[in-house]
Amino acid sequence: RNESFEIVAKKNEMTSSDDDESEMATLIVEVNGTEILNKDYSDKNLSEVKETINISNSLIKDAADGKYNIHIKATNKQKNIAENNLVLEVDDNKPKITGFVVNGKEMSSEGDTGKYTYITNQKIETEIKASDTGSGGLKDIKYYWEETSGNKSQETTQAFENHPENASTKATKDSSFKGFLYASAEDTVGNKPENYATFGGVIIET
């Protein structure tokens, strides 16, 4: 958890002048009800202040739902007050490959802990399915082929502009191919599984 955001507060140029003592006085920030910033600038003549808030601050408890309610309060030397509320949502859920459909047969996915091959005399038609339970949605599915000799194809990326929760892409190989298929998914904030997924089992040549 290392997300951060910047807060900028400044005097209202439309309603103030250079000599009306409307410079910034204080800035207070609360996250999920806990005060994590309380700055006093009243001994300075600042028309604008900037502060960076890091969610990794030890005062901020992890939010079970990943949502951080932020309350910001700024005052100027005339004791005028401006307040704002916002919600920062942290998505650390990793998307996953949920399954493969190989030549019409559903195959479960599992981590890359062993090699599984398909041997067939037909064109290999595969659908790769992925899911993301976080708030970001799927950015893409990536996959590559590996021959039994160890030669790997160039990785192919299927991007999703609308960032769905569930998506799939299709990959094909001709009947002469003997080997393995590996796939992974990434969400819009960069979460991805540690290992590429493959499928368990063997499709036997008929």
PDB file of N, CA, C and O in Angstrom, residues 34-67:
ATOM      1  N   THR A  34      -9.390   9.798  10.923  1.00  0.00           N
ATOM      2  CA  THR A  34      -8.146  10.016  11.665  1.00  0.00           C
ATOM      3  C   THR A  34      -7.397  11.207  11.086  1.00  0.00           C
ATOM      4  O   THR A  34      -7.133  11.250   9.873  1.00  0.00           O
ATOM      5  N   GLU A  35      -7.071  12.160  11.924  1.00  0.00           N
ATOM      6  CA  GLU A  35      -6.316  13.325  11.472  1.00  0.00           C
ATOM      7  C   GLU A  35      -4.869  12.925  11.193  1.00  0.00           C
ATOM      8  O   GLU A  35      -4.177  12.425  12.080  1.00  0.00           O
ATOM      9  N   ILE A  36      -4.422  13.163   9.973  1.00  0.00           N
ATOM     10  CA  ILE A  36      -3.051  12.800   9.621  1.00  0.00           C
ATOM     11  C   ILE A  36      -2.216  14.008   9.206  1.00  0.00           C
ATOM     12  O   ILE A  36      -1.007  13.887   9.013  1.00  0.00           O
ATOM     13  N   LEU A  37      -2.862  15.165   9.055  1.00  0.00           N
ATOM     14  CA  LEU A  37      -2.120  16.384   8.712  1.00  0.00           C
ATOM     15  C   LEU A  37      -2.810  17.571   9.367  1.00  0.00           C
ATOM     16  O   LEU A  37      -4.027  17.717   9.290  1.00  0.00           O
ATOM     17  N   ASN A  38      -2.000  18.400  10.023  1.00  0.00           N
ATOM     18  CA  ASN A  38      -2.498  19.646  10.612  1.00  0.00           C
ATOM     19  C   ASN A  38      -1.370  20.655  10.536  1.00  0.00           C
ATOM     20  O   ASN A  38      -0.499  20.703  11.395  1.00  0.00           O
ATOM     21  N   LYS A  39      -1.373  21.444   9.477  1.00  0.00           N
ATOM     22  CA  LYS A  39      -0.286  22.388   9.227  1.00  0.00           C
ATOM     23  C   LYS A  39      -0.762  23.825   9.477  1.00  0.00           C
ATOM     24  O   LYS A  39      -1.873  24.198   9.099  1.00  0.00           O
ATOM     25  N   ASP A  40       0.091  24.606  10.085  1.00  0.00           N
ATOM     26  CA  ASP A  40      -0.182  26.017  10.350  1.00  0.00           C
ATOM     27  C   ASP A  40       0.808  26.855   9.543  1.00  0.00           C
ATOM     28  O   ASP A  40       2.019  26.741   9.715  1.00  0.00           O
ATOM     29  N   TYR A  41       0.284  27.688   8.656  1.00  0.00           N
ATOM     30  CA  TYR A  41       1.125  28.535   7.806  1.00  0.00           C
ATOM     31  C   TYR A  41       0.937  30.012   8.157  1.00  0.00           C
ATOM     32  O   TYR A  41       1.359  30.895   7.407  1.00  0.00           O
ATOM     33  N   SER A  42       0.287  30.301   9.285  1.00  0.00           N
ATOM     34  CA  SER A  42      -0.113  31.678   9.592  1.00  0.00           C
ATOM     35  C   SER A  42       1.072  32.622   9.802  1.00  0.00           C
ATOM     36  O   SER A  42       0.909  33.840   9.710  1.00  0.00           O
ATOM     37  N   ASP A  43       2.260  32.083  10.077  1.00  0.00           N
ATOM     38  CA  ASP A  43       3.432  32.942  10.237  1.00  0.00           C
ATOM     39  C   ASP A  43       4.135  33.207   8.915  1.00  0.00           C
ATOM     40  O   ASP A  43       5.189  33.829   8.872  1.00  0.00           O
ATOM     41  N   LYS A  44       3.522  32.706   7.825  1.00  0.00           N
ATOM     42  CA  LYS A  44       4.077  32.921   6.491  1.00  0.00           C
ATOM     43  C   LYS A  44       3.057  33.675   5.651  1.00  0.00           C
ATOM     44  O   LYS A  44       1.893  33.813   6.028  1.00  0.00           O
ATOM     45  N   ASN A  45       3.477  34.134   4.512  1.00  0.00           N
ATOM     46  CA  ASN A  45       2.563  34.811   3.595  1.00  0.00           C
ATOM     47  C   ASN A  45       2.437  33.969   2.321  1.00  0.00           C
ATOM     48  O   ASN A  45       3.013  34.298   1.282  1.00  0.00           O
ATOM     49  N   LEU A  46       1.704  32.882   2.437  1.00  0.00           N
ATOM     50  CA  LEU A  46       1.590  31.932   1.334  1.00  0.00           C
ATOM     51  C   LEU A  46       0.223  32.045   0.672  1.00  0.00           C
ATOM     52  O   LEU A  46      -0.813  31.888   1.316  1.00  0.00           O
ATOM     53  N   SER A  47       0.230  32.286  -0.611  1.00  0.00           N
ATOM     54  CA  SER A  47      -1.034  32.316  -1.352  1.00  0.00           C
ATOM     55  C   SER A  47      -1.449  30.920  -1.802  1.00  0.00           C
ATOM     56  O   SER A  47      -2.599  30.702  -2.197  1.00  0.00           O
ATOM     57  N   GLU A  48      -0.505  29.957  -1.720  1.00  0.00           N
ATOM     58  CA  GLU A  48      -0.797  28.581  -2.133  1.00  0.00           C
ATOM     59  C   GLU A  48       0.059  27.623  -1.322  1.00  0.00           C
ATOM     60  O   GLU A  48       1.226  27.904  -1.038  1.00  0.00           O
ATOM     61  N   VAL A  49      -0.526  26.484  -0.934  1.00  0.00           N
ATOM     62  CA  VAL A  49       0.229  25.445  -0.232  1.00  0.00           C
ATOM     63  C   VAL A  49      -0.038  24.104  -0.902  1.00  0.00           C
ATOM     64  O   VAL A  49      -1.121  23.861  -1.445  1.00  0.00           O
ATOM     65  N   LYS A  50       0.972  23.217  -0.857  1.00  0.00           N
ATOM     66  CA  LYS A  50       0.858  21.875  -1.411  1.00  0.00           C
ATOM     67  C   LYS A  50       1.358  20.874  -0.384  1.00  0.00           C
ATOM     68  O   LYS A  50       2.405  21.091   0.231  1.00  0.00           O
ATOM     69  N   GLU A  51       0.633  19.803  -0.215  1.00  0.00           N
ATOM     70  CA  GLU A  51       1.038  18.741   0.698  1.00  0.00           C
ATOM     71  C   GLU A  51       0.755  17.389   0.033  1.00  0.00           C
ATOM     72  O   GLU A  51      -0.271  17.222  -0.631  1.00  0.00           O
ATOM     73  N   THR A  52       1.663  16.433   0.238  1.00  0.00           N
ATOM     74  CA  THR A  52       1.482  15.086  -0.281  1.00  0.00           C
ATOM     75  C   THR A  52       1.079  14.154   0.848  1.00  0.00           C
ATOM     76  O   THR A  52       1.740  14.107   1.889  1.00  0.00           O
ATOM     77  N   ILE A  53       0.004  13.438   0.633  1.00  0.00           N
ATOM     78  CA  ILE A  53      -0.502  12.487   1.628  1.00  0.00           C
ATOM     79  C   ILE A  53      -0.238  11.081   1.119  1.00  0.00           C
ATOM     80  O   ILE A  53      -0.625  10.732  -0.006  1.00  0.00           O
ATOM     81  N   ASN A  54       0.429  10.269   1.929  1.00  0.00           N
ATOM     82  CA  ASN A  54       0.744   8.893   1.556  1.00  0.00           C
ATOM     83  C   ASN A  54      -0.147   7.948   2.347  1.00  0.00           C
ATOM     84  O   ASN A  54      -0.185   7.994   3.572  1.00  0.00           O
ATOM     85  N   ILE A  55      -0.849   7.083   1.639  1.00  0.00           N
ATOM     86  CA  ILE A  55      -1.755   6.140   2.289  1.00  0.00           C
ATOM     87  C   ILE A  55      -0.983   5.136   3.152  1.00  0.00           C
ATOM     88  O   ILE A  55      -1.545   4.477   4.020  1.00  0.00           O
ATOM     89  N   SER A  56       0.313   5.013   2.948  1.00  0.00           N
ATOM     90  CA  SER A  56       1.111   4.098   3.764  1.00  0.00           C
ATOM     91  C   SER A  56       1.422   4.679   5.143  1.00  0.00           C
ATOM     92  O   SER A  56       2.065   4.033   5.966  1.00  0.00           O
ATOM     93  N   ASN A  57       0.980   5.912   5.392  1.00  0.00           N
ATOM     94  CA  ASN A  57       1.161   6.534   6.702  1.00  0.00           C
ATOM     95  C   ASN A  57       0.703   5.575   7.791  1.00  0.00           C
ATOM     96  O   ASN A  57      -0.386   5.010   7.735  1.00  0.00           O
ATOM     97  N   SER A  58       1.537   5.397   8.811  1.00  0.00           N
ATOM     98  CA  SER A  58       1.230   4.417   9.870  1.00  0.00           C
ATOM     99  C   SER A  58      -0.026   4.774  10.649  1.00  0.00           C
ATOM    100  O   SER A  58      -0.605   3.920  11.325  1.00  0.00           O
ATOM    101  N   LEU A  59      -0.464   6.024  10.586  1.00  0.00           N
ATOM    102  CA  LEU A  59      -1.676   6.433  11.288  1.00  0.00           C
ATOM    103  C   LEU A  59      -2.945   5.940  10.591  1.00  0.00           C
ATOM    104  O   LEU A  59      -4.014   5.899  11.198  1.00  0.00           O
ATOM    105  N   ILE A  60      -2.815   5.580   9.323  1.00  0.00           N
ATOM    106  CA  ILE A  60      -3.983   5.194   8.536  1.00  0.00           C
ATOM    107  C   ILE A  60      -4.135   3.683   8.565  1.00  0.00           C
ATOM    108  O   ILE A  60      -3.261   2.949   8.110  1.00  0.00           O
ATOM    109  N   LYS A  61      -5.223   3.214   9.081  1.00  0.00           N
ATOM    110  CA  LYS A  61      -5.482   1.779   9.121  1.00  0.00           C
ATOM    111  C   LYS A  61      -5.930   1.291   7.755  1.00  0.00           C
ATOM    112  O   LYS A  61      -6.590   2.018   7.007  1.00  0.00           O
ATOM    113  N   ASP A  62      -5.554   0.064   7.434  1.00  0.00           N
ATOM    114  CA  ASP A  62      -5.991  -0.528   6.168  1.00  0.00           C
ATOM    115  C   ASP A  62      -7.515  -0.579   6.130  1.00  0.00           C
ATOM    116  O   ASP A  62      -8.164  -0.990   7.101  1.00  0.00           O
ATOM    117  N   ALA A  63      -8.088  -0.166   5.018  1.00  0.00           N
ATOM    118  CA  ALA A  63      -9.531  -0.229   4.844  1.00  0.00           C
ATOM    119  C   ALA A  63      -9.894  -1.576   4.234  1.00  0.00           C
ATOM    120  O   ALA A  63      -9.355  -1.953   3.185  1.00  0.00           O
ATOM    121  N   ALA A  64     -10.803  -2.290   4.885  1.00  0.00           N
ATOM    122  CA  ALA A  64     -11.165  -3.631   4.411  1.00  0.00           C
ATOM    123  C   ALA A  64     -11.719  -3.596   2.993  1.00  0.00           C
ATOM    124  O   ALA A  64     -11.487  -4.507   2.196  1.00  0.00           O
ATOM    125  N   ASP A  65     -12.448  -2.532   2.651  1.00  0.00           N
ATOM    126  CA  ASP A  65     -13.039  -2.430   1.312  1.00  0.00           C
ATOM    127  C   ASP A  65     -12.165  -1.640   0.353  1.00  0.00           C
ATOM    128  O   ASP A  65     -12.538  -1.396  -0.787  1.00  0.00           O
ATOM    129  N   GLY A  66     -10.972  -1.230   0.816  1.00  0.00           N
ATOM    130  CA  GLY A  66     -10.057  -0.489  -0.049  1.00  0.00           C
ATOM    131  C   GLY A  66     -10.432   0.968  -0.254  1.00  0.00           C
ATOM    132  O   GLY A  66      -9.791   1.670  -1.027  1.00  0.00           O
ATOM    133  N   LYS A  67     -11.451   1.463   0.470  1.00  0.00           N
ATOM    134  CA  LYS A  67     -11.905   2.839   0.277  1.00  0.00           C
ATOM    135  C   LYS A  67     -11.453   3.718   1.449  1.00  0.00           C
ATOM    136  O   LYS A  67     -11.617   3.355   2.605  1.00  0.00           O
TER     137      LYS A  67
END
